GROMACS .gro file of N, CA and C in nm:
model
  354
    1MET      N    1  -0.643   1.913   0.344
    1MET     CA    2  -0.668   1.789   0.275
    1MET      C    3  -0.585   1.789   0.146
    2ALA      N    4  -0.514   1.683   0.121
    2ALA     CA    5  -0.435   1.671   0.000
    2ALA      C    6  -0.527   1.645  -0.118
    3THR      N    7  -0.499   1.709  -0.230
    3THR     CA    8  -0.581   1.687  -0.348
    3THR      C    9  -0.492   1.670  -0.470
    4ILE      N   10  -0.550   1.612  -0.573
    4ILE     CA   11  -0.484   1.607  -0.703
    4ILE      C   12  -0.582   1.664  -0.803
    5ASN      N   13  -0.531   1.702  -0.917
    5ASN     CA   14  -0.618   1.752  -1.022
    5ASN      C   15  -0.634   1.646  -1.129
    6SER      N   16  -0.758   1.613  -1.159
    6SER     CA   17  -0.784   1.517  -1.264
    6SER      C   18  -0.777   1.589  -1.398
    7LEU      N   19  -0.805   1.517  -1.504
    7LEU     CA   20  -0.800   1.577  -1.638
    7LEU      C   21  -0.896   1.696  -1.650
    8GLN      N   22  -1.004   1.694  -1.573
    8GLN     CA   23  -1.101   1.802  -1.581
    8GLN      C   24  -1.078   1.906  -1.471
    9SER      N   25  -0.965   1.900  -1.403
    9SER     CA   26  -0.930   1.994  -1.296
    9SER      C   27  -1.029   1.993  -1.180
   10ILE      N   28  -1.084   1.877  -1.151
   10ILE     CA   29  -1.172   1.864  -1.035
   10ILE      C   30  -1.088   1.810  -0.920
   11PRO      N   31  -1.082   1.883  -0.807
   11PRO     CA   32  -1.002   1.834  -0.695
   11PRO      C   33  -1.058   1.702  -0.641
   12VAL      N   34  -0.970   1.607  -0.620
   12VAL     CA   35  -1.007   1.476  -0.569
   12VAL      C   36  -0.927   1.451  -0.441
   13PRO      N   37  -0.995   1.422  -0.330
   13PRO     CA   38  -0.918   1.396  -0.207
   13PRO      C   39  -0.843   1.263  -0.218
   14LEU      N   40  -0.721   1.263  -0.167
   14LEU     CA   41  -0.643   1.140  -0.165
   14LEU      C   42  -0.698   1.048  -0.057
   15PRO      N   43  -0.698   0.917  -0.083
   15PRO     CA   44  -0.736   0.824   0.024
   15PRO      C   45  -0.627   0.825   0.131
   16ILE      N   46  -0.664   0.839   0.255
   16ILE     CA   47  -0.567   0.845   0.364
   16ILE      C   48  -0.558   0.709   0.432
   17PHE      N   49  -0.435   0.658   0.442
   17PHE     CA   50  -0.411   0.529   0.507
   17PHE      C   51  -0.367   0.554   0.650
   18ASP      N   52  -0.444   0.501   0.746
   18ASP     CA   53  -0.415   0.522   0.888
   18ASP      C   54  -0.364   0.396   0.957
   19GLY      N   55  -0.329   0.296   0.879
   19GLY     CA   56  -0.280   0.172   0.938
   19GLY      C   57  -0.384   0.062   0.937
   20THR      N   58  -0.507   0.095   0.897
   20THR     CA   59  -0.613  -0.006   0.888
   20THR      C   60  -0.665  -0.012   0.746
   21ASP      N   61  -0.725  -0.123   0.712
   21ASP     CA   62  -0.785  -0.145   0.579
   21ASP      C   63  -0.686  -0.119   0.466
   22TYR      N   64  -0.567  -0.177   0.479
   22TYR     CA   65  -0.463  -0.159   0.379
   22TYR      C   66  -0.512  -0.198   0.240
   23ASP      N   67  -0.582  -0.310   0.228
   23ASP     CA   68  -0.626  -0.357   0.096
   23ASP      C   69  -0.712  -0.255   0.023
   24LEU      N   70  -0.800  -0.187   0.097
   24LEU     CA   71  -0.884  -0.085   0.035
   24LEU      C   72  -0.801   0.035  -0.011
   25TRP      N   73  -0.711   0.079   0.076
   25TRP     CA   74  -0.624   0.192   0.041
   25TRP      C   75  -0.538   0.157  -0.081
   26GLU      N   76  -0.484   0.035  -0.083
   26GLU     CA   77  -0.399  -0.008  -0.194
   26GLU      C   78  -0.475  -0.003  -0.326
   27GLU      N   79  -0.599  -0.052  -0.326
   27GLU     CA   80  -0.681  -0.050  -0.448
   27GLU      C   81  -0.703   0.093  -0.498
   28LYS      N   82  -0.738   0.182  -0.405
   28LYS     CA   83  -0.763   0.321  -0.442
   28LYS      C   84  -0.636   0.388  -0.497
   29MET      N   85  -0.523   0.361  -0.432
   29MET     CA   86  -0.397   0.421  -0.476
   29MET      C   87  -0.355   0.366  -0.612
   30GLU      N   88  -0.375   0.237  -0.633
   30GLU     CA   89  -0.340   0.179  -0.763
   30GLU      C   90  -0.418   0.247  -0.874
   31THR      N   91  -0.547   0.268  -0.852
   31THR     CA   92  -0.630   0.336  -0.951
   31THR      C   93  -0.581   0.479  -0.973
   32LEU      N   94  -0.547   0.547  -0.864
   32LEU     CA   95  -0.494   0.683  -0.874
   32LEU      C   96  -0.366   0.686  -0.956
   33PHE      N   97  -0.272   0.597  -0.924
   33PHE     CA   98  -0.145   0.593  -0.998
   33PHE      C   99  -0.168   0.563  -1.146
   34LYS      N  100  -0.258   0.472  -1.176
   34LYS     CA  101  -0.286   0.440  -1.316
   34LYS      C  102  -0.346   0.561  -1.387
   35SER      N  103  -0.433   0.635  -1.319
   35SER     CA  104  -0.496   0.752  -1.381
   35SER      C  105  -0.395   0.863  -1.408
   36GLN      N  106  -0.284   0.863  -1.334
   36GLN     CA  107  -0.180   0.965  -1.351
   36GLN      C  108  -0.059   0.912  -1.429
   37ASN      N  109  -0.072   0.794  -1.486
   37ASN     CA  110   0.038   0.728  -1.559
   37ASN      C  111   0.163   0.711  -1.473
   38LEU      N  112   0.142   0.673  -1.347
   38LEU     CA  113   0.254   0.654  -1.254
   38LEU      C  114   0.266   0.511  -1.203
   39TRP      N  115   0.173   0.424  -1.241
   39TRP     CA  116   0.172   0.288  -1.186
   39TRP      C  117   0.300   0.212  -1.219
   40ASP      N  118   0.354   0.230  -1.338
   40ASP     CA  119   0.478   0.159  -1.375
   40ASP      C  120   0.594   0.202  -1.286
   41ILE      N  121   0.595   0.325  -1.241
   41ILE     CA  122   0.702   0.376  -1.154
   41ILE      C  123   0.693   0.309  -1.017
   42VAL      N  124   0.572   0.291  -0.966
   42VAL     CA  125   0.552   0.230  -0.835
   42VAL      C  126   0.587   0.081  -0.839
   43GLN      N  127   0.564   0.019  -0.953
   43GLN     CA  128   0.587  -0.125  -0.965
   43GLN      C  129   0.731  -0.165  -0.995
   44GLN      N  130   0.806  -0.078  -1.060
   44GLN     CA  131   0.942  -0.113  -1.102
   44GLN      C  132   1.040  -0.005  -1.058
   45ASP      N  133   1.153  -0.049  -1.006
   45ASP     CA  134   1.258   0.045  -0.968
   45ASP      C  135   1.334   0.086  -1.093
   46ARG      N  136   1.310   0.206  -1.139
   46ARG     CA  137   1.378   0.256  -1.259
   46ARG      C  138   1.461   0.377  -1.221
   47ASN      N  139   1.583   0.378  -1.267
   47ASN     CA  140   1.672   0.489  -1.233
   47ASN      C  141   1.698   0.582  -1.351
   48GLU      N  142   1.620   0.569  -1.456
   48GLU     CA  143   1.640   0.654  -1.573
   48GLU      C  144   1.607   0.799  -1.539
   49LYS      N  145   1.686   0.887  -1.595
   49LYS     CA  146   1.671   1.031  -1.569
   49LYS      C  147   1.529   1.081  -1.599
   50GLU      N  148   1.470   1.034  -1.709
   50GLU     CA  149   1.338   1.085  -1.747
   50GLU      C  150   1.228   1.041  -1.650
   51ASN      N  151   1.256   0.942  -1.567
   51ASN     CA  152   1.156   0.896  -1.472
   51ASN      C  153   1.168   0.961  -1.334
   52GLU      N  154   1.268   1.045  -1.315
   52GLU     CA  155   1.286   1.109  -1.184
   52GLU      C  156   1.165   1.191  -1.143
   53GLN      N  157   1.110   1.267  -1.236
   53GLN     CA  158   0.993   1.350  -1.205
   53GLN      C  159   0.872   1.264  -1.174
   54LYS      N  160   0.851   1.159  -1.253
   54LYS     CA  161   0.738   1.069  -1.228
   54LYS      C  162   0.753   1.001  -1.093
   55ASP      N  163   0.875   0.959  -1.060
   55ASP     CA  164   0.899   0.893  -0.932
   55ASP      C  165   0.873   0.989  -0.817
   56ALA      N  166   0.920   1.112  -0.831
   56ALA     CA  167   0.896   1.213  -0.727
   56ALA      C  168   0.746   1.238  -0.709
   57SER      N  169   0.673   1.242  -0.819
   57SER     CA  170   0.528   1.262  -0.811
   57SER      C  171   0.460   1.146  -0.740
   58ALA      N  172   0.499   1.024  -0.776
   58ALA     CA  173   0.439   0.906  -0.714
   58ALA      C  174   0.473   0.898  -0.566
   59LEU      N  175   0.599   0.926  -0.531
   59LEU     CA  176   0.640   0.924  -0.391
   59LEU      C  177   0.564   1.031  -0.311
   60TYR      N  178   0.548   1.148  -0.371
   60TYR     CA  179   0.472   1.255  -0.307
   60TYR      C  180   0.328   1.211  -0.278
   61LEU      N  181   0.264   1.148  -0.375
   61LEU     CA  182   0.126   1.102  -0.355
   61LEU      C  183   0.118   0.999  -0.243
   62ILE      N  184   0.215   0.908  -0.238
   62ILE     CA  185   0.217   0.809  -0.129
   62ILE      C  186   0.233   0.881   0.005
   63GLN      N  187   0.330   0.970   0.013
   63GLN     CA  188   0.354   1.041   0.138
   63GLN      C  189   0.231   1.119   0.184
   64GLN      N  190   0.167   1.188   0.092
   64GLN     CA  191   0.051   1.270   0.127
   64GLN      C  192  -0.071   1.187   0.164
   65SER      N  193  -0.072   1.060   0.125
   65SER     CA  194  -0.189   0.977   0.153
   65SER      C  195  -0.176   0.899   0.285
   66LEU      N  196  -0.069   0.925   0.360
   66LEU     CA  197  -0.048   0.853   0.485
   66LEU      C  198  -0.082   0.939   0.606
   67ALA      N  199  -0.145   0.878   0.703
   67ALA     CA  200  -0.172   0.946   0.830
   67ALA      C  201  -0.040   0.965   0.904
   68GLN      N  202  -0.039   1.056   1.000
   68GLN     CA  203   0.083   1.088   1.075
   68GLN      C  204   0.144   0.966   1.142
   69ASN      N  205   0.063   0.872   1.188
   69ASN     CA  206   0.115   0.755   1.257
   69ASN      C  207   0.179   0.653   1.163
   70VAL      N  208   0.150   0.660   1.034
   70VAL     CA  209   0.203   0.565   0.936
   70VAL      C  210   0.324   0.622   0.863
   71PHE      N  211   0.324   0.751   0.839
   71PHE     CA  212   0.430   0.815   0.760
   71PHE      C  213   0.572   0.781   0.804
   72PRO      N  214   0.603   0.777   0.934
   72PRO     CA  215   0.742   0.747   0.975
   72PRO      C  216   0.796   0.615   0.922
   73ARG      N  217   0.709   0.523   0.885
   73ARG     CA  218   0.755   0.393   0.836
   73ARG      C  219   0.820   0.401   0.698
   74ILE      N  220   0.798   0.511   0.627
   74ILE     CA  221   0.857   0.522   0.493
   74ILE      C  222   0.953   0.639   0.478
   75THR      N  223   0.989   0.704   0.586
   75THR     CA  224   1.073   0.825   0.574
   75THR      C  225   1.207   0.799   0.509
   76LYS      N  226   1.259   0.679   0.518
   76LYS     CA  227   1.389   0.649   0.456
   76LYS      C  228   1.376   0.608   0.309
   77ALA      N  229   1.254   0.588   0.262
   77ALA     CA  230   1.232   0.548   0.123
   77ALA      C  231   1.258   0.667   0.031
   78LYS      N  232   1.346   0.649  -0.064
   78LYS     CA  233   1.379   0.757  -0.158
   78LYS      C  234   1.313   0.738  -0.294
   79THR      N  235   1.243   0.626  -0.312
   79THR     CA  236   1.170   0.604  -0.437
   79THR      C  237   1.028   0.561  -0.403
   80ALA      N  238   0.939   0.581  -0.498
   80ALA     CA  239   0.800   0.540  -0.480
   80ALA      C  240   0.790   0.389  -0.461
   81LYS      N  241   0.867   0.315  -0.539
   81LYS     CA  242   0.863   0.168  -0.527
   81LYS      C  243   0.905   0.123  -0.389
   82LYS      N  244   1.011   0.182  -0.336
   82LYS     CA  245   1.060   0.144  -0.204
   82LYS      C  246   0.953   0.174  -0.098
   83ALA      N  247   0.891   0.290  -0.104
   83ALA     CA  248   0.786   0.327  -0.009
   83ALA      C  249   0.668   0.231  -0.020
   84TRP      N  250   0.628   0.202  -0.144
   84TRP     CA  251   0.515   0.111  -0.169
   84TRP      C  252   0.546  -0.027  -0.112
   85ASP      N  253   0.666  -0.076  -0.139
   85ASP     CA  254   0.706  -0.210  -0.092
   85ASP      C  255   0.712  -0.216   0.061
   86LEU      N  256   0.761  -0.111   0.125
   86LEU     CA  257   0.766  -0.108   0.272
   86LEU      C  258   0.626  -0.116   0.332
   87LEU      N  259   0.534  -0.041   0.276
   87LEU     CA  260   0.396  -0.043   0.326
   87LEU      C  261   0.331  -0.178   0.301
   88LYS      N  262   0.354  -0.231   0.183
   88LYS     CA  263   0.296  -0.361   0.148
   88LYS      C  264   0.348  -0.469   0.243
   89LYS      N  265   0.478  -0.467   0.270
   89LYS     CA  266   0.538  -0.568   0.357
   89LYS      C  267   0.481  -0.560   0.499
   90GLU      N  268   0.461  -0.440   0.548
   90GLU     CA  269   0.415  -0.425   0.686
   90GLU      C  270   0.265  -0.441   0.703
   91TYR      N  271   0.186  -0.396   0.606
   91TYR     CA  272   0.042  -0.391   0.627
   91TYR      C  273  -0.041  -0.489   0.545
   92ASN      N  274   0.013  -0.543   0.438
   92ASN     CA  275  -0.066  -0.631   0.353
   92ASN      C  276  -0.075  -0.769   0.416
   93ILE      N  277  -0.193  -0.805   0.460
   93ILE     CA  278  -0.210  -0.937   0.521
   93ILE      C  279  -0.240  -1.043   0.417
   94GLY      N  280  -0.250  -1.002   0.292
   94GLY     CA  281  -0.278  -1.097   0.186
   94GLY      C  282  -0.426  -1.107   0.156
   95ASP      N  283  -0.456  -1.201   0.073
   95ASP     CA  284  -0.593  -1.227   0.033
   95ASP      C  285  -0.674  -1.272   0.154
   96PRO      N  286  -0.787  -1.207   0.183
   96PRO     CA  287  -0.866  -1.245   0.300
   96PRO      C  288  -0.901  -1.394   0.303
   97GLN      N  289  -0.925  -1.454   0.186
   97GLN     CA  290  -0.956  -1.597   0.182
   97GLN      C  291  -0.837  -1.680   0.230
   98SER      N  292  -0.715  -1.644   0.188
   98SER     CA  293  -0.597  -1.720   0.231
   98SER      C  294  -0.577  -1.706   0.381
   99VAL      N  295  -0.601  -1.586   0.432
   99VAL     CA  296  -0.585  -1.564   0.576
   99VAL      C  297  -0.686  -1.649   0.651
  100LEU      N  298  -0.810  -1.653   0.602
  100LEU     CA  299  -0.914  -1.733   0.666
  100LEU      C  300  -0.876  -1.881   0.664
  101GLN      N  301  -0.827  -1.928   0.549
  101GLN     CA  302  -0.786  -2.068   0.539
  101GLN      C  303  -0.669  -2.098   0.632
  102GLU      N  304  -0.574  -2.006   0.640
  102GLU     CA  305  -0.458  -2.026   0.729
  102GLU      C  306  -0.504  -2.029   0.874
  103ASN      N  307  -0.598  -1.943   0.910
  103ASN     CA  308  -0.651  -1.944   1.047
  103ASN      C  309  -0.721  -2.076   1.078
  104ARG      N  310  -0.795  -2.128   0.980
  104ARG     CA  311  -0.863  -2.256   1.002
  104ARG      C  312  -0.762  -2.367   1.023
  105LYS      N  313  -0.655  -2.367   0.943
  105LYS     CA  314  -0.550  -2.469   0.959
  105LYS      C  315  -0.488  -2.459   1.098
  106THR      N  316  -0.453  -2.337   1.137
  106THR     CA  317  -0.388  -2.315   1.266
  106THR      C  318  -0.481  -2.357   1.380
  107ASN      N  319  -0.607  -2.315   1.372
  107ASN     CA  320  -0.703  -2.351   1.477
  107ASN      C  321  -0.723  -2.501   1.481
  108GLY      N  322  -0.727  -2.565   1.366
  108GLY     CA  323  -0.741  -2.711   1.361
  108GLY      C  324  -0.622  -2.779   1.424
  109PHE      N  325  -0.503  -2.725   1.401
  109PHE     CA  326  -0.381  -2.781   1.460
  109PHE      C  327  -0.387  -2.771   1.611
  110PHE      N  328  -0.423  -2.653   1.661
  110PHE     CA  329  -0.428  -2.635   1.806
  110PHE      C  330  -0.537  -2.721   1.869
  111ARG      N  331  -0.651  -2.733   1.800
  111ARG     CA  332  -0.758  -2.816   1.852
  111ARG      C  333  -0.714  -2.961   1.862
  112SER      N  334  -0.652  -3.013   1.755
  112SER     CA  335  -0.610  -3.153   1.757
  112SER      C  336  -0.497  -3.175   1.857
  113SER      N  337  -0.407  -3.078   1.872
  113SER     CA  338  -0.299  -3.090   1.971
  113SER      C  339  -0.356  -3.090   2.111
  114HIS      N  340  -0.454  -3.005   2.134
  114HIS     CA  341  -0.516  -2.995   2.265
  114HIS      C  342  -0.590  -3.125   2.299
  115MET      N  343  -0.658  -3.181   2.200
  115MET     CA  344  -0.735  -3.304   2.222
  115MET      C  345  -0.642  -3.421   2.253
  116ARG      N  346  -0.526  -3.425   2.191
  116ARG     CA  347  -0.432  -3.535   2.215
  116ARG      C  348  -0.380  -3.534   2.358
  117LYS      N  349  -0.366  -3.415   2.416
  117LYS     CA  350  -0.311  -3.404   2.550
  117LYS      C  351  -0.410  -3.450   2.657
  118GLU      N  352  -0.538  -3.446   2.626
  118GLU     CA  353  -0.639  -3.481   2.726
  118GLU      C  354  -0.651  -3.628   2.748
   0.00000   0.00000   0.00000
């Protein structure tokens, strides 16, 4: 099990993303990155020399938090931001309310189209 050390040296298991419940994993990882002062690295592509170590740490945490079936999707990512963006693009379905509204619109469209044909 992958762990990190908090300020009090208490091992904390990383949340593992297996391809489901992306929104929950994203929230947990964001909190983790903020607690380790790495959130800015994940959010912005910075190439400054002093950020190389922070970027490597953030990328490592992302890699270690992925299940074997998800990890191959980010193997080409050389920065934490790139890995984060790839995962977000593939797995983030957006705000559940927006998805629900979009489904209602789509279902309404199909219903009205179907009714017109009858």
